[in-house]
mmCIF file of C-alpha atoms and ligand atoms in Angstrom:
data_model
loop_
_atom_site.group_PDB
_atom_site.id
_atom_site.type_symbol
_atom_site.label_atom_id
_atom_site.label_comp_id
_atom_site.label_asym_id
_atom_site.label_seq_id
_atom_site.Cartn_x
_atom_site.Cartn_y
_atom_site.Cartn_z
ATOM 1 C CA MET A 27 135.577 125.282 94.616
ATOM 2 C CA SER A 28 134.323 122.197 93.426
ATOM 3 C CA LYS A 29 131.974 120.174 95.453
ATOM 4 C CA PRO A 30 133.397 117.134 97.383
ATOM 5 C CA GLU A 31 131.799 113.927 95.938
ATOM 6 C CA VAL A 32 129.026 112.591 98.093
ATOM 7 C CA PRO A 33 127.295 109.297 97.298
ATOM 8 C CA LEU A 34 123.673 109.512 95.474
ATOM 9 C CA ILE A 35 122.026 107.909 98.654
ATOM 10 C CA ALA A 36 123.332 107.438 101.742
ATOM 11 C CA ALA A 37 121.575 105.274 104.509
ATOM 12 C CA GLN A 38 122.735 105.644 108.391
ATOM 13 C CA ASN A 39 121.457 103.241 110.962
ATOM 14 C CA LEU A 40 118.006 102.549 109.737
ATOM 15 C CA ARG A 41 115.369 101.151 112.120
ATOM 16 C CA LYS A 42 111.874 100.685 111.617
ATOM 17 C CA TYR A 43 109.888 97.993 114.049
ATOM 18 C CA PHE A 44 106.573 97.116 113.159
ATOM 19 C CA PRO A 45 104.204 96.699 116.434
ATOM 20 C CA VAL A 46 102.357 93.757 116.767
ATOM 21 C CA ARG A 47 99.314 92.864 118.415
ATOM 22 C CA GLY A 48 99.485 90.504 121.069
ATOM 23 C CA GLY A 49 98.390 89.668 124.679
ATOM 24 C CA PRO A 50 95.138 90.314 126.957
ATOM 25 C CA PHE A 51 95.831 94.342 125.920
ATOM 26 C CA GLY A 52 95.335 94.198 122.237
ATOM 27 C CA LEU A 53 98.621 96.501 121.123
ATOM 28 C CA GLY A 54 101.191 94.716 122.937
ATOM 29 C CA LYS A 55 104.308 96.162 123.589
ATOM 30 C CA GLN A 56 106.206 93.506 121.096
ATOM 31 C CA PHE A 57 108.280 94.968 117.909
ATOM 32 C CA VAL A 58 108.916 92.500 114.303
ATOM 33 C CA HIS A 59 112.311 94.305 114.024
ATOM 34 C CA ALA A 60 112.329 94.814 110.384
ATOM 35 C CA VAL A 61 115.064 96.956 109.531
ATOM 36 C CA ASP A 62 117.501 97.091 112.471
ATOM 37 C CA GLY A 63 120.554 99.483 111.989
ATOM 38 C CA VAL A 64 121.320 99.032 108.117
ATOM 39 C CA SER A 65 123.904 101.584 106.136
ATOM 40 C CA PHE A 66 125.333 101.773 102.857
ATOM 41 C CA GLU A 67 125.979 103.811 100.194
ATOM 42 C CA VAL A 68 124.792 103.989 96.775
ATOM 43 C CA ALA A 69 126.718 105.984 94.021
ATOM 44 C CA ALA A 70 125.269 107.747 90.873
ATOM 45 C CA GLY A 71 124.590 105.345 88.182
ATOM 46 C CA GLU A 72 125.242 102.430 90.206
ATOM 47 C CA THR A 73 123.454 99.218 90.784
ATOM 48 C CA LEU A 74 123.247 97.949 94.155
ATOM 49 C CA GLY A 75 121.671 94.340 94.330
ATOM 50 C CA ILE A 76 119.625 93.586 97.702
ATOM 51 C CA VAL A 77 119.450 89.707 98.619
ATOM 52 C CA GLY A 78 118.125 87.574 101.360
ATOM 53 C CA GLU A 79 115.410 85.456 102.453
ATOM 54 C CA SER A 80 111.811 86.146 102.707
ATOM 55 C CA GLY A 81 111.351 88.172 105.707
ATOM 56 C CA CYS A 82 115.018 89.779 105.778
ATOM 57 C CA GLY A 83 113.942 93.251 105.679
ATOM 58 C CA LYS A 84 114.953 93.903 101.833
ATOM 59 C CA SER A 85 111.408 94.963 100.980
ATOM 60 C CA THR A 86 110.858 97.284 103.799
ATOM 61 C CA LEU A 87 113.557 98.961 103.107
ATOM 62 C CA ALA A 88 112.902 99.968 99.401
ATOM 63 C CA ARG A 89 109.702 101.554 101.074
ATOM 64 C CA LEU A 90 111.830 103.307 103.621
ATOM 65 C CA LEU A 91 114.114 104.320 100.482
ATOM 66 C CA VAL A 92 111.082 105.878 98.391
ATOM 67 C CA GLY A 93 109.597 107.157 101.828
ATOM 68 C CA LEU A 94 106.112 104.982 101.447
ATOM 69 C CA ILE A 95 107.325 104.381 105.400
ATOM 70 C CA ALA A 96 108.870 106.762 108.033
ATOM 71 C CA VAL A 97 112.231 105.656 109.249
ATOM 72 C CA ASP A 98 111.942 104.871 113.560
ATOM 73 C CA GLU A 99 115.725 106.238 113.677
ATOM 74 C CA GLY A 100 118.400 106.531 110.971
ATOM 75 C CA LYS A 101 118.909 109.078 108.357
ATOM 76 C CA ILE A 102 118.910 109.072 104.820
ATOM 77 C CA ASN A 103 120.486 111.321 102.523
ATOM 78 C CA PHE A 104 119.774 111.877 98.908
ATOM 79 C CA GLU A 105 122.706 113.866 97.293
ATOM 80 C CA GLY A 106 124.047 114.753 100.905
ATOM 81 C CA ASP A 107 120.666 116.535 101.673
ATOM 82 C CA GLU A 108 118.507 115.088 104.722
ATOM 83 C CA LEU A 109 115.060 113.367 103.855
ATOM 84 C CA GLY A 110 112.804 115.171 106.420
ATOM 85 C CA ARG A 111 115.312 118.014 107.434
ATOM 86 C CA ASP A 112 117.250 119.356 104.256
ATOM 87 C CA ILE A 113 114.433 117.597 101.292
ATOM 88 C CA SER A 114 110.585 117.228 101.524
ATOM 89 C CA HIS A 115 109.263 113.445 101.227
ATOM 90 C CA GLN A 116 107.197 114.907 97.893
ATOM 91 C CA ALA A 117 110.444 116.085 96.428
ATOM 92 C CA LEU A 118 112.681 112.728 97.552
ATOM 93 C CA GLN A 119 109.830 110.666 95.692
ATOM 94 C CA ARG A 120 110.081 112.906 92.184
ATOM 95 C CA GLY A 121 113.738 111.806 92.839
ATOM 96 C CA VAL A 122 113.172 108.216 93.838
ATOM 97 C CA GLN A 123 110.694 106.003 91.687
ATOM 98 C CA MET A 124 109.754 102.154 92.465
ATOM 99 C CA VAL A 125 108.557 99.672 90.702
ATOM 100 C CA PHE A 126 106.727 96.612 92.811
ATOM 101 C CA GLN A 127 106.620 92.499 92.272
ATOM 102 C CA ASP A 128 103.051 92.777 91.311
ATOM 103 C CA SER A 129 102.180 94.736 87.865
ATOM 104 C CA TYR A 130 98.377 94.420 87.968
ATOM 105 C CA ALA A 131 97.924 95.757 91.623
ATOM 106 C CA SER A 132 100.605 98.399 90.817
ATOM 107 C CA LEU A 133 98.235 99.812 87.957
ATOM 108 C CA ASN A 134 94.347 101.780 88.243
ATOM 109 C CA PRO A 135 92.572 99.311 86.237
ATOM 110 C CA ARG A 136 89.808 102.181 84.867
ATOM 111 C CA LEU A 137 93.244 104.153 83.066
ATOM 112 C CA THR A 138 94.561 103.565 79.859
ATOM 113 C CA ILE A 139 98.296 102.937 79.269
ATOM 114 C CA ALA A 140 98.823 106.196 78.458
ATOM 115 C CA GLU A 141 97.058 107.391 81.287
ATOM 116 C CA SER A 142 98.774 105.586 83.517
ATOM 117 C CA ILE A 143 102.155 106.626 82.375
ATOM 118 C CA ALA A 144 101.103 109.960 82.221
ATOM 119 C CA PHE A 145 99.218 110.227 85.763
ATOM 120 C CA GLY A 146 102.133 111.043 87.958
ATOM 121 C CA PRO A 147 103.678 114.127 85.632
ATOM 122 C CA LYS A 148 100.006 115.454 85.285
ATOM 123 C CA VAL A 149 99.700 115.476 89.442
ATOM 124 C CA GLN A 150 103.253 117.108 89.554
ATOM 125 C CA TRP A 151 102.613 120.051 87.139
ATOM 126 C CA LEU A 152 105.793 118.235 84.811
ATOM 127 C CA ASP A 153 105.594 119.780 80.933
ATOM 128 C CA ASP A 154 103.526 117.610 78.349
ATOM 129 C CA PRO A 155 102.121 114.389 80.141
ATOM 130 C CA GLN A 156 100.570 112.667 77.117
ATOM 131 C CA GLY A 157 103.799 113.544 75.306
ATOM 132 C CA ARG A 158 105.721 111.969 77.676
ATOM 133 C CA ALA A 159 103.787 108.918 78.006
ATOM 134 C CA LEU A 160 103.896 108.176 74.594
ATOM 135 C CA ARG A 161 107.570 108.813 74.280
ATOM 136 C CA LEU A 162 108.521 106.477 77.120
ATOM 137 C CA MET A 163 105.802 104.118 75.797
ATOM 138 C CA GLU A 164 108.266 104.089 72.592
ATOM 139 C CA LYS A 165 111.301 103.318 74.927
ATOM 140 C CA VAL A 166 110.245 100.677 76.981
ATOM 141 C CA GLY A 167 108.768 98.579 73.864
ATOM 142 C CA LEU A 168 105.305 99.583 74.031
ATOM 143 C CA GLU A 169 103.778 100.935 70.720
ATOM 144 C CA PRO A 170 101.715 103.768 71.442
ATOM 145 C CA SER A 171 99.377 103.159 68.716
ATOM 146 C CA ARG A 172 98.808 99.579 69.648
ATOM 147 C CA PHE A 173 99.021 100.276 73.656
ATOM 148 C CA ALA A 174 97.965 104.107 74.662
ATOM 149 C CA ALA A 175 94.037 103.213 74.742
ATOM 150 C CA ARG A 176 94.489 99.665 75.949
ATOM 151 C CA TYR A 177 93.440 99.092 79.737
ATOM 152 C CA PRO A 178 95.866 96.993 81.962
ATOM 153 C CA HIS A 179 93.768 93.748 81.984
ATOM 154 C CA GLU A 180 94.545 93.644 78.358
ATOM 155 C CA LEU A 181 98.183 93.109 78.526
ATOM 156 C CA SER A 182 100.678 90.286 79.293
ATOM 157 C CA GLY A 183 102.229 90.478 82.497
ATOM 158 C CA GLY A 184 105.530 91.618 80.994
ATOM 159 C CA GLN A 185 103.825 94.139 79.036
ATOM 160 C CA ARG A 186 102.208 95.265 82.013
ATOM 161 C CA GLN A 187 106.023 95.782 84.058
ATOM 162 C CA ARG A 188 106.978 97.360 80.911
ATOM 163 C CA VAL A 189 104.110 99.928 81.646
ATOM 164 C CA ASN A 190 105.323 100.232 85.391
ATOM 165 C CA ILE A 191 108.825 100.643 84.067
ATOM 166 C CA ALA A 192 107.649 103.498 82.056
ATOM 167 C CA ARG A 193 105.322 105.079 84.933
ATOM 168 C CA ALA A 194 108.554 105.133 87.199
ATOM 169 C CA LEU A 195 110.717 107.063 84.697
ATOM 170 C CA ALA A 196 107.962 109.532 83.626
ATOM 171 C CA MET A 197 108.563 111.414 86.911
ATOM 172 C CA SER A 198 112.412 111.553 85.492
ATOM 173 C CA PRO A 199 114.043 109.994 88.855
ATOM 174 C CA ARG A 200 117.637 109.703 89.106
ATOM 175 C CA VAL A 201 116.485 106.541 91.423
ATOM 176 C CA VAL A 202 114.574 103.492 90.592
ATOM 177 C CA VAL A 203 113.725 100.559 93.468
ATOM 178 C CA LEU A 204 112.988 97.804 92.011
ATOM 179 C CA ASP A 205 111.357 95.234 94.364
ATOM 180 C CA GLU A 206 111.146 91.537 92.532
ATOM 181 C CA ALA A 207 110.250 93.317 89.565
ATOM 182 C CA VAL A 208 111.070 90.248 87.397
ATOM 183 C CA SER A 209 110.345 87.833 89.953
ATOM 184 C CA ALA A 210 106.783 87.300 88.595
ATOM 185 C CA LEU A 211 107.709 87.067 85.059
ATOM 186 C CA ASP A 212 108.506 84.450 82.814
ATOM 187 C CA LYS A 213 111.958 83.461 82.163
ATOM 188 C CA SER A 214 111.961 84.816 78.942
ATOM 189 C CA VAL A 215 109.526 87.930 79.611
ATOM 190 C CA GLU A 216 112.105 88.130 82.778
ATOM 191 C CA ALA A 217 115.567 88.361 79.988
ATOM 192 C CA GLN A 218 113.926 90.832 78.244
ATOM 193 C CA VAL A 219 112.798 93.436 80.899
ATOM 194 C CA LEU A 220 116.039 92.632 82.623
ATOM 195 C CA ASN A 221 117.604 94.080 79.189
ATOM 196 C CA LEU A 222 115.321 96.704 79.057
ATOM 197 C CA LEU A 223 116.453 97.872 82.443
ATOM 198 C CA SER A 224 120.387 97.804 81.396
ATOM 199 C CA ASP A 225 119.628 99.771 78.260
ATOM 200 C CA LEU A 226 117.254 102.326 80.451
ATOM 201 C CA ARG A 227 119.981 102.654 82.660
ATOM 202 C CA ASP A 228 122.501 103.360 80.228
ATOM 203 C CA GLU A 229 120.297 106.081 78.511
ATOM 204 C CA PHE A 230 119.124 107.794 81.365
ATOM 205 C CA GLY A 231 122.151 107.512 83.866
ATOM 206 C CA LEU A 232 119.826 105.878 86.329
ATOM 207 C CA THR A 233 120.744 104.256 89.750
ATOM 208 C CA TYR A 234 119.120 101.103 90.683
ATOM 209 C CA ILE A 235 118.117 99.557 94.182
ATOM 210 C CA PHE A 236 117.784 95.845 92.457
ATOM 211 C CA ILE A 237 116.143 93.895 95.229
ATOM 212 C CA SER A 238 115.143 90.408 94.164
ATOM 213 C CA HIS A 239 115.728 86.638 96.070
ATOM 214 C CA ASP A 240 117.024 85.354 92.337
ATOM 215 C CA LEU A 241 120.847 85.308 92.639
ATOM 216 C CA ASN A 242 121.229 84.764 89.352
ATOM 217 C CA VAL A 243 119.395 87.607 87.921
ATOM 218 C CA VAL A 244 120.999 89.502 90.918
ATOM 219 C CA ARG A 245 124.666 89.075 89.360
ATOM 220 C CA TYR A 246 123.301 90.250 86.183
ATOM 221 C CA ILE A 247 122.568 93.497 86.650
ATOM 222 C CA SER A 248 124.293 94.436 89.736
ATOM 223 C CA ASP A 249 127.573 96.123 90.863
ATOM 224 C CA ARG A 250 127.432 95.650 94.238
ATOM 225 C CA VAL A 251 125.146 93.516 96.514
ATOM 226 C CA LEU A 252 124.337 94.176 99.628
ATOM 227 C CA VAL A 253 123.023 90.846 101.584
ATOM 228 C CA MET A 254 120.469 91.545 104.215
ATOM 229 C CA TYR A 255 119.655 88.537 107.581
ATOM 230 C CA LEU A 256 117.035 89.024 109.661
ATOM 231 C CA GLY A 257 116.677 93.082 109.617
ATOM 232 C CA GLU A 258 120.679 93.402 109.202
ATOM 233 C CA VAL A 259 123.537 93.586 106.652
ATOM 234 C CA VAL A 260 125.788 91.228 107.088
ATOM 235 C CA GLU A 261 127.748 90.916 103.889
ATOM 236 C CA VAL A 262 128.024 93.407 101.093
ATOM 237 C CA GLY A 263 130.568 93.992 98.272
ATOM 238 C CA PRO A 264 131.085 94.063 94.936
ATOM 239 C CA VAL A 265 129.064 91.480 92.692
ATOM 240 C CA ASP A 266 132.443 89.879 91.175
ATOM 241 C CA ALA A 267 134.571 89.911 94.244
ATOM 242 C CA ILE A 268 130.978 88.225 96.655
ATOM 243 C CA TYR A 269 130.010 85.796 93.592
ATOM 244 C CA ALA A 270 133.952 84.383 94.035
ATOM 245 C CA ARG A 271 133.981 84.115 97.736
ATOM 246 C CA GLN A 272 131.378 84.964 100.426
ATOM 247 C CA ALA A 273 132.872 85.824 103.525
ATOM 248 C CA HIS A 274 129.714 85.486 105.544
ATOM 249 C CA PRO A 275 128.053 81.771 106.407
ATOM 250 C CA TYR A 276 125.035 82.946 105.952
ATOM 251 C CA THR A 277 126.015 84.201 102.031
ATOM 252 C CA ALA A 278 127.473 81.047 101.599
ATOM 253 C CA SER A 279 124.437 79.127 102.663
ATOM 254 C CA LEU A 280 122.897 81.464 100.375
ATOM 255 C CA PHE A 281 124.611 80.723 97.604
ATOM 256 C CA ALA A 282 124.887 77.011 98.024
ATOM 257 C CA SER A 283 120.679 77.103 97.564
ATOM 258 C CA MET A 284 121.755 78.346 94.474
ATOM 259 C CA PRO A 285 121.262 75.811 91.375
ATOM 260 C CA SER A 286 123.769 75.634 88.249
ATOM 261 C CA MET A 287 123.945 73.535 85.511
ATOM 262 C CA ASP A 288 127.874 74.465 85.753
ATOM 263 C CA PRO A 289 129.562 71.295 87.467
ATOM 264 C CA ASP A 290 132.494 73.901 88.110
ATOM 265 C CA ARG A 291 130.425 76.315 89.610
ATOM 266 C CA ARG A 292 128.703 73.730 92.242
ATOM 267 C CA THR A 293 129.578 74.497 95.798
ATOM 268 C CA LYS A 294 130.010 72.029 98.449
ATOM 269 C CA GLU A 295 128.482 74.151 100.807
ATOM 270 C CA PRO A 296 125.430 72.807 102.928
ATOM 271 C CA PRO A 297 122.152 74.674 101.458
ATOM 272 C CA LEU A 298 120.925 76.671 104.564
ATOM 273 C CA ALA A 299 118.888 74.636 106.775
ATOM 274 C CA GLY A 300 115.707 75.843 109.283
ATOM 275 C CA ASP A 301 113.423 78.409 109.343
ATOM 276 C CA PRO A 302 114.902 82.108 110.133
ATOM 277 C CA PRO A 303 114.326 82.772 113.903
ATOM 278 C CA ASN A 304 111.342 84.877 115.223
ATOM 279 C CA PRO A 305 112.053 89.050 114.385
ATOM 280 C CA ILE A 306 110.356 89.293 117.438
ATOM 281 C CA ASN A 307 112.880 88.282 119.303
ATOM 282 C CA PRO A 308 115.783 88.227 117.501
ATOM 283 C CA PRO A 309 118.888 86.120 118.682
ATOM 284 C CA SER A 310 121.309 88.011 120.591
ATOM 285 C CA GLY A 311 125.117 88.337 118.988
ATOM 286 C CA CYS A 312 124.786 87.771 115.770
ATOM 287 C CA ARG A 313 121.644 86.906 114.430
ATOM 288 C CA PHE A 314 122.866 83.737 112.358
ATOM 289 C CA HIS A 315 124.356 82.401 115.213
ATOM 290 C CA THR A 316 121.339 79.842 115.773
ATOM 291 C CA ARG A 317 121.968 78.448 112.114
ATOM 292 C CA CYS A 318 125.284 78.942 111.766
ATOM 293 C CA ARG A 319 127.716 75.394 111.812
ATOM 294 C CA PHE A 320 131.093 77.539 112.733
ATOM 295 C CA ALA A 321 128.934 79.417 115.564
ATOM 296 C CA GLU A 322 131.202 79.575 118.664
ATOM 297 C CA SER A 323 130.422 81.381 122.140
ATOM 298 C CA ILE A 324 131.231 84.728 121.508
ATOM 299 C CA CYS A 325 128.614 85.078 118.506
ATOM 300 C CA GLN A 326 125.705 84.349 120.946
ATOM 301 C CA SER A 327 127.080 87.413 123.240
ATOM 302 C CA LYS A 328 128.526 89.618 121.117
ATOM 303 C CA THR A 329 127.149 91.192 117.456
ATOM 304 C CA PRO A 330 130.000 91.381 115.218
ATOM 305 C CA ALA A 331 130.484 94.821 113.095
ATOM 306 C CA LEU A 332 130.392 94.771 109.648
ATOM 307 C CA LYS A 333 134.222 95.065 108.354
ATOM 308 C CA PRO A 334 136.571 95.359 105.300
ATOM 309 C CA LEU A 335 137.963 92.028 104.283
ATOM 310 C CA LEU A 336 141.850 91.797 104.543
ATOM 311 C CA GLY A 337 142.834 93.898 101.554
ATOM 312 C CA GLN A 338 139.772 94.346 100.558
ATOM 313 C CA SER A 339 138.334 97.392 101.226
ATOM 314 C CA ASP A 340 135.279 97.527 99.582
ATOM 315 C CA HIS A 341 133.998 94.046 100.622
ATOM 316 C CA MET A 342 132.642 94.150 104.034
ATOM 317 C CA ALA A 343 131.250 91.164 106.521
ATOM 318 C CA ALA A 344 129.982 90.952 110.039
ATOM 319 C CA CYS A 345 131.197 87.877 111.291
ATOM 320 C CA HIS A 346 133.833 87.257 114.493
ATOM 321 C CA ILE A 347 135.411 84.446 112.234
ATOM 322 C CA HIS A 348 134.989 84.679 108.631
ATOM 323 C CA GLU A 349 138.504 84.452 108.042
ATOM 324 C CA VAL A 350 138.245 81.346 108.919
ATOM 325 C CA ALA A 351 134.618 80.489 108.584
ATOM 326 C CA SER A 352 134.100 81.275 104.813
ATOM 327 C CA GLY A 353 134.495 77.916 103.212
ATOM 328 C CA HIS A 354 137.439 79.561 100.568
ATOM 329 C CA SER A 355 139.464 79.833 103.929
ATOM 330 C CA LEU A 356 138.651 76.633 104.885
ATOM 331 C CA ALA A 357 139.462 74.974 101.531
ATOM 332 C CA ARG A 358 142.933 76.729 101.672
ATOM 333 C CA ALA A 359 143.492 75.986 105.434
ATOM 334 C CA GLY A 360 142.739 72.820 104.785
ATOM 335 C CA VAL A 361 140.300 72.311 107.177
ATOM 336 C CA PRO A 362 136.994 69.865 105.900
ATOM 337 C CA ALA A 363 133.975 71.626 105.380
HETATM 338 FE FE1 SF4 B 405 128.841 82.371 112.540
HETATM 339 FE FE2 SF4 B 405 129.767 83.464 114.560
HETATM 340 FE FE3 SF4 B 405 130.093 84.391 112.106
HETATM 341 FE FE4 SF4 B 405 127.830 84.951 113.288
HETATM 342 S S1 SF4 B 405 129.540 85.897 113.759
HETATM 343 S S2 SF4 B 405 128.307 84.022 111.314
HETATM 344 S S3 SF4 B 405 127.427 82.868 114.232
HETATM 345 S S4 SF4 B 405 130.716 82.429 112.736
#
C-alpha cells in the first residue's frame, strides 16, 4: 500500500516566548511573544515566502524550523516524523539548512572558501567533502581555480552569499530556509542570486522557506505567501491570489507600502500607520485592532481564526470581517475606502 502524501514540513501551533529582564528582581515574569500559535505546511518542492514587519516573528520562526532554538510549545513534523520524538535535531539539521542575511558573519574568516564549504560534510562524515565543495562552487558560479583558496574578506557580498548557498547545499538538504538572504545585496547582484536560487531549486528539487521584507522579491520566487503580524499568521495563500487581492487589512496596508512604477498597480489603500504594539503585552482579540481602520468592538474581545475565503480553500485570512474589510470587497460594494 502506498504511503499517504504528507507535507514535507508541518508546523503545528508553534510558540516561542523569550523572557525579558525587568523589575527589581532581575529576570521578570514578562515574555516577548515572538511566535504565538503558528501553524502551516510546506509541500516538497514548494517555496513558501514569509513576510511581515520587523519584529513580527519571522526570523524566530526560521530558527525554530532549523532547530537553532527549541520550541516552547507545538510540534514540527518533517515528512511526518515529529522533531524530538521520531527524529533528532541533528538529523533535522542535515535535512534543513539555513542561509542568513549577513554573508560575512556566517563564514569563518580563518577558513578558505573551499574549506568553509567542505566543513559541514567533513563533520558529518559525508563522502568526499573537498570534491563536493569544488563541485558546488561551480554550481553557484564561483570558479574553483580562482576562488577556492581565497578568504571571505577577499570576496564581494554577492560572492560571499554564493558561498553561503554552497555551504547550505553541501549538506544535501531537502529544505533551505533563506532568512533575508538577498536583502543586503545590491539590486543587480540580488537579481543574480535570485536566479541562482531558482535554478538550484529546480536542479536539486529543493524546498525553500524564503523570509523577506521585500514583497517584490517574495513575489518573484514564492509559490505561496504567509503573512505574520506580532507573532501570528494573519493571511496565507497562493502568491497570485494574495498579490491580486489581500484579504486581511494588515496585508493590504503592507502591500500599500510597496512602491510601484506601474500606475495600474498603485493601490488606494492607505499605508500602514504607527508602530507595532509591544510584543510583551500584545493587544487582546485581533492583535491588529489598534491599527486597523475597520476595527469593531468584536475585534478587541475575540481572536479571529484563520479561515478560508469564500470559495478559496487555499487562501486563508484571520479577520472577523475580512470580506467587508478588504479593499477589493469595499470597492465592489461601493463603500468609500
Ligand atoms: Fe481589523 Fe477586526 Fe479584521 Fe482585526 S479582525 S483585521 S481589527 S477588521
